[in-house]
PDB file of C-alpha atoms in Angstrom:
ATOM      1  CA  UNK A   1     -60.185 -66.309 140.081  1.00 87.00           C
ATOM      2  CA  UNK A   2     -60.371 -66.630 136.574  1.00 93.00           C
ATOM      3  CA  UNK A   3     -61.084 -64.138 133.734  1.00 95.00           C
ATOM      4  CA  UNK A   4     -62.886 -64.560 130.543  1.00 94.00           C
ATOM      5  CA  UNK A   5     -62.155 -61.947 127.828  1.00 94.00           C
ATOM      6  CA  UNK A   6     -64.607 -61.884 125.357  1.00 92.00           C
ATOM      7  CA  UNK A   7     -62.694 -59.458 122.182  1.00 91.00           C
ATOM      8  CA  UNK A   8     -66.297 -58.670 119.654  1.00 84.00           C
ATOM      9  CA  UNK A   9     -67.410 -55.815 117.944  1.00 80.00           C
ATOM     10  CA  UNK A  10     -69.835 -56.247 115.248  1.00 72.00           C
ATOM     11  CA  UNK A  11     -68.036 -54.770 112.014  1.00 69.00           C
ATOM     12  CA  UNK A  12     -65.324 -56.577 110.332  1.00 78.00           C
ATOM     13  CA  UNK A  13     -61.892 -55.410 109.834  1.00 81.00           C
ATOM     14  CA  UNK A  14     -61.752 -53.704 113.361  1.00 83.00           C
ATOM     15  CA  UNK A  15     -58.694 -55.453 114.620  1.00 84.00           C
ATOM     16  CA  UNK A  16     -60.698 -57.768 116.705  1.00 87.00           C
ATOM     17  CA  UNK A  17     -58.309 -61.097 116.253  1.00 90.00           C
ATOM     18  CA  UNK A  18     -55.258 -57.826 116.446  1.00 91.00           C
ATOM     19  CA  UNK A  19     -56.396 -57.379 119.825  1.00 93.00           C
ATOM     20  CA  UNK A  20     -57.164 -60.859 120.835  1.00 93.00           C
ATOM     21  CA  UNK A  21     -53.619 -61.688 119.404  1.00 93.00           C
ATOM     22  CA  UNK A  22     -51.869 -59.159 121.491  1.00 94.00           C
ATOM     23  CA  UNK A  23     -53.617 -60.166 124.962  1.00 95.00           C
ATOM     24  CA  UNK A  24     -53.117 -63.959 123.930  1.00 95.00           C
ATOM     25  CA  UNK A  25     -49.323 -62.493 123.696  1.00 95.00           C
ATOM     26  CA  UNK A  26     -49.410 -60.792 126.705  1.00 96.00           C
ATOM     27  CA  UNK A  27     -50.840 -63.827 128.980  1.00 96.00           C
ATOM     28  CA  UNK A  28     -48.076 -66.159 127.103  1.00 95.00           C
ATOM     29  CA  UNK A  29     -44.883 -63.488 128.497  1.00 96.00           C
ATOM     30  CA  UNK A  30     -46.673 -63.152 131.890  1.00 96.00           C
ATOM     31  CA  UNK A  31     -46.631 -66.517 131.984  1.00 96.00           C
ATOM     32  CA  UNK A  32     -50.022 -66.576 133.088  1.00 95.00           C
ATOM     33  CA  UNK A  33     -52.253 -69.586 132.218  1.00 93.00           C
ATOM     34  CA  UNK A  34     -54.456 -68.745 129.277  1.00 94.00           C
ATOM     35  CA  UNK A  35     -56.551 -71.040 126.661  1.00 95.00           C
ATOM     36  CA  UNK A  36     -58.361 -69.393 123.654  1.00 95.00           C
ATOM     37  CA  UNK A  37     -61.215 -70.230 121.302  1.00 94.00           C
ATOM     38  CA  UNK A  38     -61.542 -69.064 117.566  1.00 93.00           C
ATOM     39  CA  UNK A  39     -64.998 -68.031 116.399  1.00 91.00           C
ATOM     40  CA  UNK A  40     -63.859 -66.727 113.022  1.00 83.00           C
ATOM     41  CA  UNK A  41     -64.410 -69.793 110.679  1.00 79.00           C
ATOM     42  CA  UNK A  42     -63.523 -67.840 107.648  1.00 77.00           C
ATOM     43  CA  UNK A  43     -60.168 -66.346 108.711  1.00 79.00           C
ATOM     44  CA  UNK A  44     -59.509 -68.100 112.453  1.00 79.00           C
ATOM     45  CA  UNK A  45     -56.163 -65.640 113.141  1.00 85.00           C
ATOM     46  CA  UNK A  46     -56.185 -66.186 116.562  1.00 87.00           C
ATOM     47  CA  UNK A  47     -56.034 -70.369 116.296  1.00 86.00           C
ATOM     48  CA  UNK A  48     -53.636 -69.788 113.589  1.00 89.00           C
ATOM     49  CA  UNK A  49     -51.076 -67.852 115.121  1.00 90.00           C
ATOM     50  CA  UNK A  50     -51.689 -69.899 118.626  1.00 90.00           C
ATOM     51  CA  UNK A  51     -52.658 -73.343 117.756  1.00 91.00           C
ATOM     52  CA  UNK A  52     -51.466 -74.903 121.015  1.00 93.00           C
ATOM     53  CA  UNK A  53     -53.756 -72.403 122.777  1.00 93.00           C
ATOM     54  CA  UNK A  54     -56.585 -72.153 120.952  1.00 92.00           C
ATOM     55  CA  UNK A  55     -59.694 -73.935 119.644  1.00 91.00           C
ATOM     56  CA  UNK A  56     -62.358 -73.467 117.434  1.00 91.00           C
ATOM     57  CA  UNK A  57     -65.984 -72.513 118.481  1.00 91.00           C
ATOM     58  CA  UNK A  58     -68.959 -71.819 116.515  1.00 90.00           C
ATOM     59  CA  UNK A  59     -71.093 -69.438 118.255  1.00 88.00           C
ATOM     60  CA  UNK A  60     -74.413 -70.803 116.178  1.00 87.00           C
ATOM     61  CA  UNK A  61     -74.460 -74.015 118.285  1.00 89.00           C
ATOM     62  CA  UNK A  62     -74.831 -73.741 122.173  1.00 87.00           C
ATOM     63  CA  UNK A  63     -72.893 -76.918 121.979  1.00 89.00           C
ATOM     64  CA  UNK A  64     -70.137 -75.839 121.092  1.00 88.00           C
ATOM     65  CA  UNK A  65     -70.507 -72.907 123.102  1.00 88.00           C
ATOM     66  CA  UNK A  66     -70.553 -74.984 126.310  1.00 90.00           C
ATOM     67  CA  UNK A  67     -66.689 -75.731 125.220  1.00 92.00           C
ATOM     68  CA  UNK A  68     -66.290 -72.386 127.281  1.00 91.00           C
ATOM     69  CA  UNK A  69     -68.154 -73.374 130.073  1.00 92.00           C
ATOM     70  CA  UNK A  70     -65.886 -76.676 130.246  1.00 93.00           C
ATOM     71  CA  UNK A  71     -62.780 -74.866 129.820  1.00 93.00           C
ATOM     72  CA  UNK A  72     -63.918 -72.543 132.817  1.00 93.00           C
ATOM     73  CA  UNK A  73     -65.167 -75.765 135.190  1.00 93.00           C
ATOM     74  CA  UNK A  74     -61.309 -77.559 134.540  1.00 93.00           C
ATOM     75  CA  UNK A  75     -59.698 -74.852 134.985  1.00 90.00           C
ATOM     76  CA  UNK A  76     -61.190 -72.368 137.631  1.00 90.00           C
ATOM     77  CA  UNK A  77     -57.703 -69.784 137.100  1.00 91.00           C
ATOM     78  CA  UNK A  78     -57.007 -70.172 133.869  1.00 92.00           C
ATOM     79  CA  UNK A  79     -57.656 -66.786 131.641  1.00 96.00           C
ATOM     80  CA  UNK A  80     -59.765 -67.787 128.682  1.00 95.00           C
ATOM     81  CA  UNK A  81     -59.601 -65.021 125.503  1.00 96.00           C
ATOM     82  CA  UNK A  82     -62.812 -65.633 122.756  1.00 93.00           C
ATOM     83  CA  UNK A  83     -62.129 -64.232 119.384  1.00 92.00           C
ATOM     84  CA  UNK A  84     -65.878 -63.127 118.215  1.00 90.00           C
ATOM     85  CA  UNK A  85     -65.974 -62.930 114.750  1.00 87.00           C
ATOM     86  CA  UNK A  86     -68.216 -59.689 113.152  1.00 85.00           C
ATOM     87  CA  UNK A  87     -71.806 -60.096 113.225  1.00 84.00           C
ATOM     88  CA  UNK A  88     -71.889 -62.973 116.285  1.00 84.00           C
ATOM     89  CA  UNK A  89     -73.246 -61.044 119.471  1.00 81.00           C
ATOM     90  CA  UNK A  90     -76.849 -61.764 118.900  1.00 82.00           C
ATOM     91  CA  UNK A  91     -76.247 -65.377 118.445  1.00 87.00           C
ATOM     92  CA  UNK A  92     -73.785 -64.761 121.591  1.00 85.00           C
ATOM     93  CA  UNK A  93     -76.122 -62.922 123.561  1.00 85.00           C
ATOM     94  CA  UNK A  94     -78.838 -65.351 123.014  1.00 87.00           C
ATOM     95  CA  UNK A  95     -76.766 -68.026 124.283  1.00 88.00           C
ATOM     96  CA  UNK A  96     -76.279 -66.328 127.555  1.00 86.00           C
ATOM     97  CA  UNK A  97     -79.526 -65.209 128.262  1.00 86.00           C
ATOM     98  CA  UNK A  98     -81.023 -68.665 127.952  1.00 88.00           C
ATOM     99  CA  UNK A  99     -78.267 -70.488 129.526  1.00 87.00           C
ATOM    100  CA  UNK A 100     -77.910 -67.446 132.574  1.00 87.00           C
ATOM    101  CA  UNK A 101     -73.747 -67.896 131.700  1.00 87.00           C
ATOM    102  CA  UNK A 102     -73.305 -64.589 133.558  1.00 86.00           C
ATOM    103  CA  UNK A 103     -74.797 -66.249 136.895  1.00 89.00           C
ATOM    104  CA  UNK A 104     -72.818 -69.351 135.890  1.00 90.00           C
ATOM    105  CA  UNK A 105     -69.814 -67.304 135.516  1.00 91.00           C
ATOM    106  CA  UNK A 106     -69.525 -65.822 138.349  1.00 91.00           C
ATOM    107  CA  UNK A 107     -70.595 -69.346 140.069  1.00 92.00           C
ATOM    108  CA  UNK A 108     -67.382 -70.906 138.837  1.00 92.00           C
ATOM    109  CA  UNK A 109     -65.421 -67.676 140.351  1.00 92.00           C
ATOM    110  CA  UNK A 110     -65.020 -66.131 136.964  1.00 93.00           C
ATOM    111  CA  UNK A 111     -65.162 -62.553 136.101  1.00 92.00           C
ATOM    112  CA  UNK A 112     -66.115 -61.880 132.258  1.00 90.00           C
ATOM    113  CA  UNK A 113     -65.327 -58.843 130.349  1.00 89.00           C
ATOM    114  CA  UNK A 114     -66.643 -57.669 126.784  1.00 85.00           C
ATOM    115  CA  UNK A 115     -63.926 -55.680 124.504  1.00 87.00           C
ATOM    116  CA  UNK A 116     -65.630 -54.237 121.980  1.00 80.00           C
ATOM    117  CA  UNK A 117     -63.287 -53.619 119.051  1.00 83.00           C
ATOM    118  CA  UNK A 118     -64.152 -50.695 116.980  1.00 78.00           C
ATOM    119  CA  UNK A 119     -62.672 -48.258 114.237  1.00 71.00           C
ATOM    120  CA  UNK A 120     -63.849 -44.207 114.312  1.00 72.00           C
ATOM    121  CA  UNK A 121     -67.332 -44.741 112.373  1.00 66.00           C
ATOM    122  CA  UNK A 122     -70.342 -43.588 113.909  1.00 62.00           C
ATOM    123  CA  UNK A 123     -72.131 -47.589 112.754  1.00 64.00           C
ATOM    124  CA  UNK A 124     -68.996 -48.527 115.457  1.00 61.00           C
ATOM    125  CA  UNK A 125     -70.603 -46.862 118.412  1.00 64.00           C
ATOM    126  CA  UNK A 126     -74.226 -47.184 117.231  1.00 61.00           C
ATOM    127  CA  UNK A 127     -73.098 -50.973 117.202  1.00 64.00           C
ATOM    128  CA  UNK A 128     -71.467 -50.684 120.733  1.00 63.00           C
ATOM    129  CA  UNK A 129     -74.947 -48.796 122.108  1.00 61.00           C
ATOM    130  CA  UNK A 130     -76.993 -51.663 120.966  1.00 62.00           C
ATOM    131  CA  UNK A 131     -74.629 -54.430 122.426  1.00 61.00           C
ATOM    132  CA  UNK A 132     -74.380 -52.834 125.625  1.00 60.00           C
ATOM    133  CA  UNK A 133     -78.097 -52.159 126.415  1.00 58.00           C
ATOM    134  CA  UNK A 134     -78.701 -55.874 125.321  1.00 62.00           C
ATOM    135  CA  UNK A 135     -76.748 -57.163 128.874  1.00 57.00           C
ATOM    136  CA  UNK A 136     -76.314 -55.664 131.731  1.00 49.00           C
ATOM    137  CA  UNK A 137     -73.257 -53.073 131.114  1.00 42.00           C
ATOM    138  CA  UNK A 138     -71.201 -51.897 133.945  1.00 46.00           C
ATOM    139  CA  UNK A 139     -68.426 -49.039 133.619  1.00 43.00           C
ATOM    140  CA  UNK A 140     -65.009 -50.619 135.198  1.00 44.00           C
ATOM    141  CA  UNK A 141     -63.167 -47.106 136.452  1.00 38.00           C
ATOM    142  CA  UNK A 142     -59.990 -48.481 136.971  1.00 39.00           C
ATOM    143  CA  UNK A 143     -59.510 -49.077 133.444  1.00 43.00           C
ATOM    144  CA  UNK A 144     -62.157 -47.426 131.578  1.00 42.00           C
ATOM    145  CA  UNK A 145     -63.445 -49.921 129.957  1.00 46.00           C
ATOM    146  CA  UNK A 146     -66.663 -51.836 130.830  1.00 47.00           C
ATOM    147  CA  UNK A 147     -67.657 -55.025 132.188  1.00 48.00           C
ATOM    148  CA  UNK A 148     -70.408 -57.427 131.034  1.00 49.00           C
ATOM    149  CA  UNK A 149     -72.980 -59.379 133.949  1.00 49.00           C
ATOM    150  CA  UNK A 150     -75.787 -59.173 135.364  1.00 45.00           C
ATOM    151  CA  UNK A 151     -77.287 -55.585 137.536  1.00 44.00           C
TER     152      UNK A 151
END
């Protein structure tokens, strides 16, 4: 079964690419099978410190989007890491509602999971509240974070 990891958070500067860099890094040593995509066209950390892992997406065109969606349907295992850049989730969001990804998701055996990168200002959780009530949120106890689909 494969995982999609989905690193966001709305404000810049969070430590979003940090923390996409570090799992990307983690995969790699665990030898686990991993391909990322890049959605910060002005900075693009993630595809610069893992080029042979990582490609570009722009999350304003469902085109190139559906990149994801390919990656998933080749490679049913593989764990796929998206670096969101600040200020994408509505354009995200938008994308999954209308194309029902989390259905399709879980269709191709995938389970998806939203980090939500965040420093100690109160705008941080405000923004976290207002991503979470836009798609179904459900609380993963095991590890205390959250996991983004449908119910």
């Amino acid at each position: 079964m494969g995982k999609l990891h989905l690193i966001g958070g709305e404000k810049g500067g969070v430590g979003k690419s940090l923390t996409a860099r570090l799992l990307g890094q983690y995969l790699i040593d665990k030898e686990l099978p991993f391909m990322g995509f890049d959605s910060d066209q002005s900075h693009g950390t993630f595809s610069r410190f893992y080029p042979e892992y990582t490609a570009a997406v722009d999350v304003s065109t469902y085109e190139s989007l559906d990149a994801i969606i390919d990656a998933m349907e080749s490679n049913p295992e593989m764990n796929i890491v998206v670096d969101l850049a600040a200020q994408t989730f509505d354009r995200l969001n938008k994308w999954l509602v209308e194309s029902d990804g989390f259905t399709l998701f879980e269709e191709l055996g995938y389970t998806t999971y939203y980090w939500h990168v965040m420093d100690d200002g109160a705008d941080s959780s405000y923004l976290l509240d207002q991503n979470a009530g836009s798609i179904g949120y459900r609380t993963n106890p095991v590890c205390g974070g959250g996991e983004f689909g449908p119910g």
